[in-house]
Amino acid sequence: METKYVFVTGGVASSLGKGIIAASLAKLLQSRGYRVTIQKFDPYINIDPGTLNPYEHGECYVTEDGAETDLDLGHYERFLGVHTSKANNVTTGKIYNTVITKEREGAYLGKTVQIVPHITDEIKRRMLLLGQSGNYDIVITEVGGTVGDMESQPFVESIRQLQWELPDDAVCTIHLTLVPYLAAAGELKTKPTQHSVQALQQAGVHPDIIVCRSEKELSAELRNKMARFCNVRQGNVIESIDAPSIYQVPLNMLAEGLDEKVLQCLGINLYPQSDLSRLRAFLDRLYNPQDRVDIAVVGKYVELQDAYKSILESFVHAGAANHCKVKVHYIHSEHVDRSNVAEVLGPMHGILVAPGFGERGLEGKIEAVRYARENNVPFFGICLGMQMAVVEFARNVLGYADAASTEVRPETAHPVIALMEDQKTTTVKGGTMRLGAYDCALEKDSLAQRIYGCDMVRERHRHRYEFNSAYLQEMEQAGLKASGRNPQTGLVEIIELPQHPFFIATQFHPEYKSTPENPQAIFVAFVKAALDYKSSKQKAE
Ligand code: GLN
């Protein structure tokens, strides 16, 4: 079968959940037996979001092959259960970088290099790239931003050109809009959608399907009205009502027939839909919890939920696996100190110290680790969270009061976390961390090995600093165990405290690989430990 292309654009407002709609459609098509992938085109000029502050852009999601990407790729992987790659996230910066590099090489000698055709040619080349690999029947491309933005114009123009260059039934365009409810008037309003579709049509792109986000159900009358004004078939105006969980959206889209309409538009035979039983079973557990735990996520980007997106989602998956609701409490590490730590963390059944960069809030993270270690509260540290667990151990167990990571205290006499050797000569900031999946060999009879149930795992990384092995022997003698090591370099990837009921920390980011249907093992075990801690505390009271 020739590869087919679905484009998803957005209008009226940002944050409508284009990524979730694209991922839900992909899930439905995948469950009909099609080979599907999703890619995201982002209109900003950064080469990738790796250098962006999480406050600007939410979490930076890392792929297996080490690309620093938009957090929507996390949704794609969680919904589809397949890995994405460097090729799945393209930015305006990448496009221009390629074109300008080619210009310097002389590829356009004699020509004026312009947005049309040179930039749009490069956009189209990348839009078709995954399809040309032969690995996919359907490639879904989500265009970031909102139609009408200056930044997204070259992307919309490229879709316009492709609509003419590819066979008629090779392209389907979906436009996601907002149909707001005006409480004072007691009405849903379709005008913003009409205007947004007009803007798209002025750019020469005709949507085949309109998906309307709304708080309330759209009547047949409203749908017909939008179809009439927006030049789409009656029946191709689809409602996406606010859902209690993002994982409900594929089922809502199935009920609305989104996948059928897309397949019709692409002229593809309708394979029967599988029953999505694993997704339904997950939702059943999610909606019917039998218990609840309170877990602290101690970090410094707590004002913005999206900054820890994959961690939050991992708790949703791990909670459902334990038939338990996980209530995540964001704790700002800058506001934690020795005087208030017991009060802040006392009510929690588990403490997770989050990844991060830089000095702000570090002392609060170290205090949170100390509290968890000394009070036998289940503890899980990720990346910077692991590094601070090592610093805490060095300070309070080994007695090196000045122990630190050289990231923030290069002059310390006890650099227990230090810059990796190959980072010492690196000066460029973008894309130069230790990124992507590496093997990790698990120590026999360790907590890590019991959790994973195997001897070797592969998890994803994003860091420059590492456990300083010069301190390993001393720390192991004092009761810390390095239970996961990279088999090639010996780098310490997991630490644990065997005398503590549940204390584990990883240099890698296990949250990137958790999905509803395959919840990540450490998160599942951590939630279980929190449940056990809660019931032992209740018994003691
Ligand atoms: N800042 C630390 C490092 O670069 C930790 C990074 C992280 O938590 N992702 O090693």
XYZ file of C-alpha atoms and ligand atoms in Angstrom:
551
model
C 0.000 0.000 0.000
C 1.238 3.525 -0.827
C 1.863 5.483 2.348
C -0.964 7.851 3.280
C -0.534 11.151 5.113
C -2.760 12.695 7.745
C -2.103 16.297 8.797
C -3.414 17.702 12.050
C -3.559 21.474 12.463
C -5.031 23.544 15.272
C -7.029 26.721 15.509
C -8.664 29.210 17.909
C -6.393 28.485 20.871
C -3.274 26.564 21.794
C -3.266 23.685 24.305
C -6.383 22.076 22.832
C -4.681 18.703 22.828
C -3.682 18.210 19.195
C -1.097 15.711 20.374
C -3.740 13.684 22.194
C -6.095 13.710 19.185
C -3.254 12.710 16.851
C -2.145 9.962 19.240
C -5.729 8.729 19.729
C -6.280 8.501 15.984
C -2.978 6.672 15.624
C -4.015 4.240 18.362
C -7.308 3.475 16.603
C -5.609 2.979 13.242
C -2.923 0.835 14.827
C -5.525 -1.368 16.456
C -7.079 -1.928 13.036
C -3.762 -3.386 11.959
C -2.188 -0.444 10.128
C 1.433 0.466 10.650
C 1.264 4.024 11.934
C 3.693 6.651 13.144
C 3.278 10.248 14.269
C 5.626 13.161 13.812
C 5.514 16.680 15.176
C 6.567 19.828 13.327
C 7.242 22.700 15.712
C 7.374 26.282 14.479
C 10.108 27.633 16.786
C 13.651 28.412 15.719
C 15.464 26.371 18.365
C 16.946 23.256 16.763
C 15.285 21.200 19.504
C 13.662 21.917 22.892
C 16.764 20.618 24.744
C 17.955 24.124 25.513
C 14.524 25.426 26.521
C 13.584 26.002 30.123
C 10.731 23.662 31.180
C 8.772 26.798 32.099
C 8.876 27.765 28.424
C 7.986 24.499 26.871
C 7.178 21.832 29.431
C 9.176 18.649 29.673
C 11.849 17.761 27.174
C 11.087 14.197 26.093
C 14.059 11.969 25.205
C 13.737 9.242 22.587
C 15.502 5.891 22.492
C 17.985 7.222 19.905
C 18.806 10.255 22.032
C 16.767 13.062 20.495
C 15.571 15.819 22.833
C 12.015 16.390 21.668
C 8.635 17.914 22.321
C 6.557 16.338 25.078
C 3.893 15.325 22.546
C 6.261 12.559 21.436
C 5.794 11.166 24.919
C 2.059 10.962 24.284
C 2.671 9.260 20.958
C 4.830 6.588 22.597
C 2.484 6.105 25.536
C -0.563 5.680 23.297
C 1.073 3.538 20.624
C 3.580 1.590 22.680
C 6.217 2.029 19.951
C 9.390 4.093 19.954
C 9.734 7.352 18.089
C 13.069 8.705 16.886
C 15.048 11.784 15.912
C 13.087 11.947 12.653
C 9.748 12.321 14.484
C 10.326 15.870 15.700
C 11.247 18.635 13.276
C 11.529 22.335 14.121
C 11.759 25.465 12.023
C 15.318 25.705 13.348
C 16.209 22.299 11.883
C 14.663 23.210 8.529
C 16.532 26.511 8.251
C 19.742 24.932 9.495
C 19.620 22.368 6.693
C 18.788 24.934 4.019
C 21.440 27.425 5.153
C 24.091 24.700 5.416
C 23.240 23.606 1.872
C 23.415 27.201 0.688
C 26.951 27.517 2.087
C 27.918 24.256 0.410
C 26.804 25.744 -2.884
C 23.748 23.551 -3.434
C 21.737 26.485 -4.764
C 24.550 28.283 -6.638
C 23.236 31.193 -8.632
C 19.779 31.125 -7.035
C 18.094 33.348 -4.482
C 17.192 31.107 -1.533
C 13.570 31.727 -0.494
C 10.842 30.471 1.827
C 8.983 29.168 -1.229
C 10.323 26.926 -2.692
C 13.487 26.217 -0.652
C 12.158 26.194 2.890
C 8.865 24.563 1.883
C 10.746 21.943 -0.181
C 12.773 21.025 2.895
C 9.598 20.894 5.032
C 7.887 18.650 2.469
C 10.966 16.415 2.217
C 10.815 15.878 5.980
C 7.035 15.448 6.004
C 7.419 12.552 3.555
C 10.624 11.082 4.986
C 9.163 8.555 7.443
C 6.601 7.482 4.844
C 9.358 6.759 2.351
C 11.058 4.367 4.755
C 8.461 1.766 3.773
C 7.818 1.062 7.446
C 4.456 2.792 7.676
C 1.051 2.661 5.997
C -0.036 5.941 7.543
C 2.068 8.862 8.763
C 0.297 11.393 10.971
C 1.908 14.841 11.083
C 0.954 17.239 13.825
C 1.772 20.868 13.120
C 2.513 22.782 16.331
C 1.118 26.249 16.991
C -2.127 27.724 15.751
C -3.209 28.394 12.169
C -2.815 32.093 11.447
C 0.437 32.401 13.453
C 3.224 33.895 11.401
C 5.525 31.029 12.430
C 3.337 28.226 11.158
C 2.683 29.663 7.688
C 5.471 27.758 5.873
C 4.140 24.479 7.340
C 0.576 25.193 6.231
C 1.885 26.222 2.799
C 3.761 22.908 2.562
C 0.564 20.985 3.342
C -1.177 22.997 0.615
C 1.472 22.007 -1.914
C 1.401 18.350 -0.882
C -2.389 18.249 -1.286
C -1.775 18.941 -4.992
C 1.421 16.973 -5.482
C 0.268 13.696 -3.937
C -2.661 11.634 -5.266
C -6.065 12.893 -4.079
C -6.643 10.061 -1.668
C -3.135 10.159 -0.180
C -3.806 13.129 2.104
C -6.356 13.768 4.830
C -6.389 17.001 6.827
C -7.865 17.348 10.279
C -8.357 20.713 11.942
C -8.803 20.837 15.709
C -10.688 23.822 17.086
C -12.394 25.034 20.216
C -16.135 25.511 20.520
C -16.433 27.618 23.667
C -19.442 27.561 25.961
C -20.645 31.000 27.015
C -22.289 30.463 30.368
C -23.990 33.864 30.367
C -25.677 33.109 27.046
C -26.053 29.409 27.840
C -24.721 28.599 24.354
C -21.904 26.911 22.513
C -20.329 29.280 20.010
C -19.191 28.178 16.552
C -17.903 31.510 15.199
C -14.276 31.053 16.346
C -14.241 27.730 14.471
C -15.659 29.343 11.350
C -12.972 32.039 11.451
C -10.196 29.601 12.088
C -11.260 27.346 9.197
C -11.512 30.437 7.003
C -7.913 31.312 7.846
C -6.859 27.796 6.881
C -8.819 27.933 3.644
C -7.344 31.310 2.757
C -3.983 29.595 2.955
C -5.319 27.053 0.478
C -5.795 24.108 2.822
C -9.244 22.537 3.004
C -9.831 20.460 6.087
C -11.545 17.121 5.508
C -12.504 16.707 9.130
C -13.040 19.203 11.924
C -12.604 18.047 15.505
C -14.204 20.387 18.036
C -12.990 20.520 21.608
C -15.845 21.509 23.874
C -17.107 21.250 27.404
C -20.595 20.249 26.294
C -22.123 17.976 23.683
C -22.558 19.408 20.176
C -26.070 19.028 18.828
C -26.679 17.759 15.286
C -27.845 21.249 14.436
C -24.560 22.826 15.530
C -22.535 20.203 13.691
C -24.481 20.811 10.506
C -24.067 24.531 10.865
C -20.298 24.187 11.131
C -20.206 21.751 8.203
C -22.124 24.231 6.061
C -19.981 27.235 6.963
C -16.686 25.389 6.881
C -17.068 23.417 3.633
C -16.775 19.970 5.138
C -19.101 16.995 4.792
C -21.934 16.699 7.273
C -20.795 13.983 9.595
C -17.172 15.100 9.391
C -17.636 17.539 12.258
C -16.526 15.562 15.271
C -16.882 16.356 18.911
C -14.080 15.929 21.427
C -15.649 16.533 24.765
C -13.519 17.087 27.881
C -12.594 13.625 29.156
C -11.784 12.456 32.695
C -8.509 10.949 31.415
C -6.501 11.497 28.233
C -6.537 7.710 27.772
C -10.314 7.907 27.359
C -9.928 10.006 24.208
C -9.221 7.082 21.806
C -12.484 5.472 22.931
C -14.355 8.750 22.517
C -12.894 9.160 19.039
C -13.888 5.579 18.228
C -17.469 6.361 19.252
C -17.374 9.441 17.021
C -16.005 7.377 14.131
C -12.877 9.499 13.609
C -10.778 6.568 12.365
C -13.498 5.442 9.933
C -13.832 8.914 8.493
C -10.074 9.229 8.057
C -9.902 5.839 6.312
C -12.796 6.786 4.036
C -11.061 10.015 3.140
C -7.873 8.094 2.335
C -9.770 5.493 0.334
C -8.477 2.610 2.449
C -10.329 -0.608 3.236
C -11.729 -0.696 6.694
C -9.988 -3.481 8.592
C -12.132 -4.447 11.572
C -11.420 -2.587 14.771
C -9.853 -4.678 17.528
C -11.607 -4.416 20.857
C -8.915 -2.284 22.544
C -9.374 -4.565 25.536
C -6.061 -3.717 27.189
C -6.830 -0.012 27.069
C -10.319 -0.650 28.424
C -8.940 -2.806 31.237
C -6.477 -0.047 32.131
C -9.269 2.555 32.215
C -11.404 0.283 34.332
C -8.641 0.060 36.937
C -7.988 3.801 36.659
C -11.624 4.731 37.233
C -12.177 2.251 40.069
C -9.306 2.629 42.523
C -9.488 0.636 45.741
C -7.022 2.739 47.683
C -5.125 5.995 47.514
C -1.568 7.089 48.238
C -0.085 10.549 48.601
C 3.237 11.018 46.857
C 5.457 14.083 46.987
C 7.240 15.137 43.828
C 10.002 17.415 45.047
C 11.255 19.668 42.271
C 11.682 23.244 41.227
C 9.428 23.482 38.185
C 6.292 22.709 40.156
C 4.267 25.688 38.935
C 3.947 24.122 35.517
C 2.381 20.641 35.414
C 3.823 19.905 31.978
C 7.382 20.214 33.288
C 7.156 16.706 34.793
C 4.698 15.267 32.269
C 6.198 11.789 31.888
C 6.631 11.374 35.638
C 2.998 12.317 36.222
C 1.821 9.918 33.520
C 4.002 7.140 34.942
C 2.173 7.574 38.251
C -1.165 7.300 36.452
C -0.006 4.003 34.900
C 1.573 2.666 38.093
C -1.452 3.675 40.164
C -3.812 1.766 37.876
C -1.490 -1.251 37.990
C -1.854 -1.177 41.791
C -5.631 -0.481 41.687
C -4.839 2.697 43.528
C -5.199 6.410 42.998
C -1.894 8.241 43.230
C -2.357 11.766 44.458
C 0.766 13.660 43.439
C 1.685 16.629 45.630
C 4.097 19.037 44.056
C 6.552 20.289 46.623
C 8.699 23.246 45.692
C 12.222 22.251 46.694
C 13.159 25.886 47.276
C 10.643 25.983 50.116
C 11.880 22.866 51.911
C 14.426 23.151 54.718
C 15.304 21.347 57.912
C 12.804 23.353 59.956
C 9.747 22.434 57.894
C 10.634 19.173 56.146
C 8.801 16.934 58.647
C 5.706 19.050 58.431
C 5.726 19.168 54.620
C 6.657 15.542 53.930
C 5.190 13.897 57.042
C 1.763 13.199 55.481
C 3.314 11.587 52.360
C 3.523 7.860 51.653
C 6.356 8.210 49.165
C 8.882 10.846 48.119
C 10.190 11.316 44.599
C 13.024 13.750 44.030
C 12.797 15.011 40.471
C 15.351 15.600 37.711
C 16.668 19.085 37.062
C 19.560 21.417 36.368
C 21.358 24.140 38.286
C 21.580 25.224 41.898
C 18.136 26.580 42.724
C 16.265 24.357 45.173
C 19.087 21.810 45.559
C 19.403 22.050 49.338
C 15.665 21.371 49.649
C 16.070 18.234 47.556
C 18.885 17.047 49.816
C 16.697 17.651 52.892
C 13.877 15.642 51.278
C 16.275 12.727 50.698
C 17.492 12.878 54.296
C 13.939 12.869 55.593
C 13.021 9.828 53.476
C 16.209 7.942 54.432
C 15.991 8.601 58.158
C 12.257 7.966 58.445
C 12.011 4.876 56.222
C 9.642 6.615 53.803
C 9.684 4.998 50.317
C 12.083 7.011 48.190
C 12.682 7.259 44.465
C 15.242 9.655 42.965
C 15.553 10.335 39.262
C 18.695 11.765 37.624
C 19.403 14.926 39.657
C 17.292 13.179 42.319
C 19.795 10.319 42.384
C 22.729 12.711 42.400
C 21.295 14.501 45.435
C 20.729 11.156 47.168
C 24.464 10.479 46.741
C 25.361 13.951 48.048
C 23.044 13.462 51.040
C 24.648 10.113 51.846
C 28.138 11.603 51.583
C 27.231 14.503 53.839
C 25.145 12.830 56.513
C 26.419 9.246 56.578
C 30.077 9.607 55.542
C 30.279 12.972 57.313
C 31.670 15.020 54.402
C 29.765 18.212 55.150
C 30.972 19.911 51.972
C 30.156 17.022 49.598
C 28.477 18.309 46.442
C 28.035 17.939 42.734
C 30.615 19.894 40.746
C 27.689 21.183 38.674
C 27.082 23.698 41.452
C 30.267 23.595 43.560
C 33.244 22.974 41.296
C 35.698 23.732 44.133
C 34.345 21.178 46.649
C 36.863 18.901 48.377
C 34.396 15.997 48.023
C 33.058 15.958 44.444
C 30.859 12.863 44.822
C 29.023 13.802 41.622
C 31.342 15.031 38.891
C 31.392 15.879 35.220
C 31.653 12.837 32.941
C 35.065 12.530 31.299
C 33.856 13.119 27.734
C 31.890 16.184 28.866
C 35.040 17.970 30.023
C 35.939 19.039 26.501
C 32.368 19.840 25.446
C 31.546 23.527 25.169
C 28.478 23.479 22.939
C 25.249 23.181 24.964
C 22.672 21.850 22.458
C 22.347 18.066 22.085
C 25.650 17.293 23.807
C 24.547 15.597 27.033
C 24.676 11.824 27.468
C 21.377 11.173 25.711
C 19.190 8.221 24.852
C 19.125 4.545 25.778
C 22.058 2.678 27.310
C 22.328 -0.785 28.823
C 22.363 -1.191 32.555
C 23.447 -4.461 34.210
C 21.621 -5.189 37.454
C 23.330 -6.556 40.553
C 22.200 -10.031 41.658
C 19.735 -10.029 44.563
C 19.325 -6.280 44.530
C 16.031 -4.406 44.847
C 16.542 -3.233 41.248
C 16.853 -6.796 39.978
C 13.785 -7.906 41.926
C 11.787 -4.990 40.546
C 12.750 -5.528 36.920
C 12.850 -9.321 37.153
C 15.863 -9.548 34.807
C 19.620 -8.908 34.693
C 19.908 -6.282 31.976
C 17.715 -3.283 31.162
C 17.887 -0.369 28.742
C 16.743 3.020 29.905
C 17.086 6.573 28.615
C 19.444 9.273 29.831
C 19.883 13.019 29.801
C 22.773 14.236 31.926
C 26.331 15.563 32.032
C 27.333 14.618 35.588
C 27.850 11.177 37.070
C 28.499 9.259 40.264
C 32.194 9.694 41.059
C 33.457 6.096 41.315
C 36.372 7.200 43.491
C 33.839 7.230 46.363
C 32.117 3.966 45.520
C 34.026 1.653 47.844
C 33.667 3.962 50.816
C 29.953 4.410 50.192
C 29.383 0.684 49.756
C 31.144 0.018 53.051
C 28.772 2.496 54.688
C 25.681 0.703 53.325
C 24.929 2.177 49.904
C 24.707 -0.278 47.026
C 25.427 0.462 43.376
C 22.908 -2.000 41.983
C 22.968 -0.979 38.331
C 26.074 -0.269 36.234
C 26.693 0.412 32.601
C 28.405 -2.778 31.345
C 30.783 -0.893 29.025
C 31.879 2.027 31.189
C 31.075 0.856 34.716
C 29.147 4.078 35.294
C 26.813 3.813 38.291
C 23.222 3.948 37.010
C 21.244 2.808 40.076
C 21.849 3.164 43.788
C 19.860 1.720 46.667
C 19.992 1.357 50.437
C 19.389 -2.313 51.293
C 18.686 -1.569 54.962
C 15.851 0.824 54.030
C 12.373 -0.603 53.116
C 12.409 1.089 49.687
C 15.139 3.487 48.669
C 16.149 3.502 45.033
C 17.505 6.144 42.689
C 18.432 6.051 39.034
C 20.750 8.131 36.899
C 18.470 7.344 33.954
C 14.882 8.475 33.411
C 12.572 5.456 33.675
C 9.528 7.708 33.213
C 10.103 7.998 29.459
C 9.244 4.352 28.851
C 6.114 3.913 30.935
C 2.826 3.291 29.088
C -0.706 2.471 30.315
C -0.398 -1.033 28.928
C 3.205 -1.520 30.115
C 3.655 0.511 33.274
C 7.281 1.095 34.237
C 8.492 -1.421 36.829
C 10.159 0.973 39.309
C 7.110 3.249 39.403
C 4.845 0.228 39.973
C 7.077 -1.012 42.807
C 7.342 2.479 44.312
C 3.545 2.903 44.432
C 3.274 -0.581 45.951
C 5.876 0.394 48.589
C 3.883 3.566 49.304
C 0.730 1.476 49.808
C 2.605 -0.848 52.193
C 4.030 2.127 54.061
C 0.556 3.637 54.373
C -0.968 0.479 55.799
C 1.909 -0.116 58.234
C 1.536 3.489 59.417
C -2.202 3.032 59.862
C -1.640 -0.163 61.879
C 0.826 1.625 64.126
C -1.661 4.405 64.892
N 21.977 18.363 36.067
C 22.299 16.974 36.174
C 23.256 16.523 35.088
O 23.391 17.176 34.073
C 21.034 16.116 36.162
C 20.283 16.167 34.880
C 18.860 15.655 34.991
O 18.295 15.556 36.077
N 18.258 15.364 33.865
O 23.899 15.524 35.229
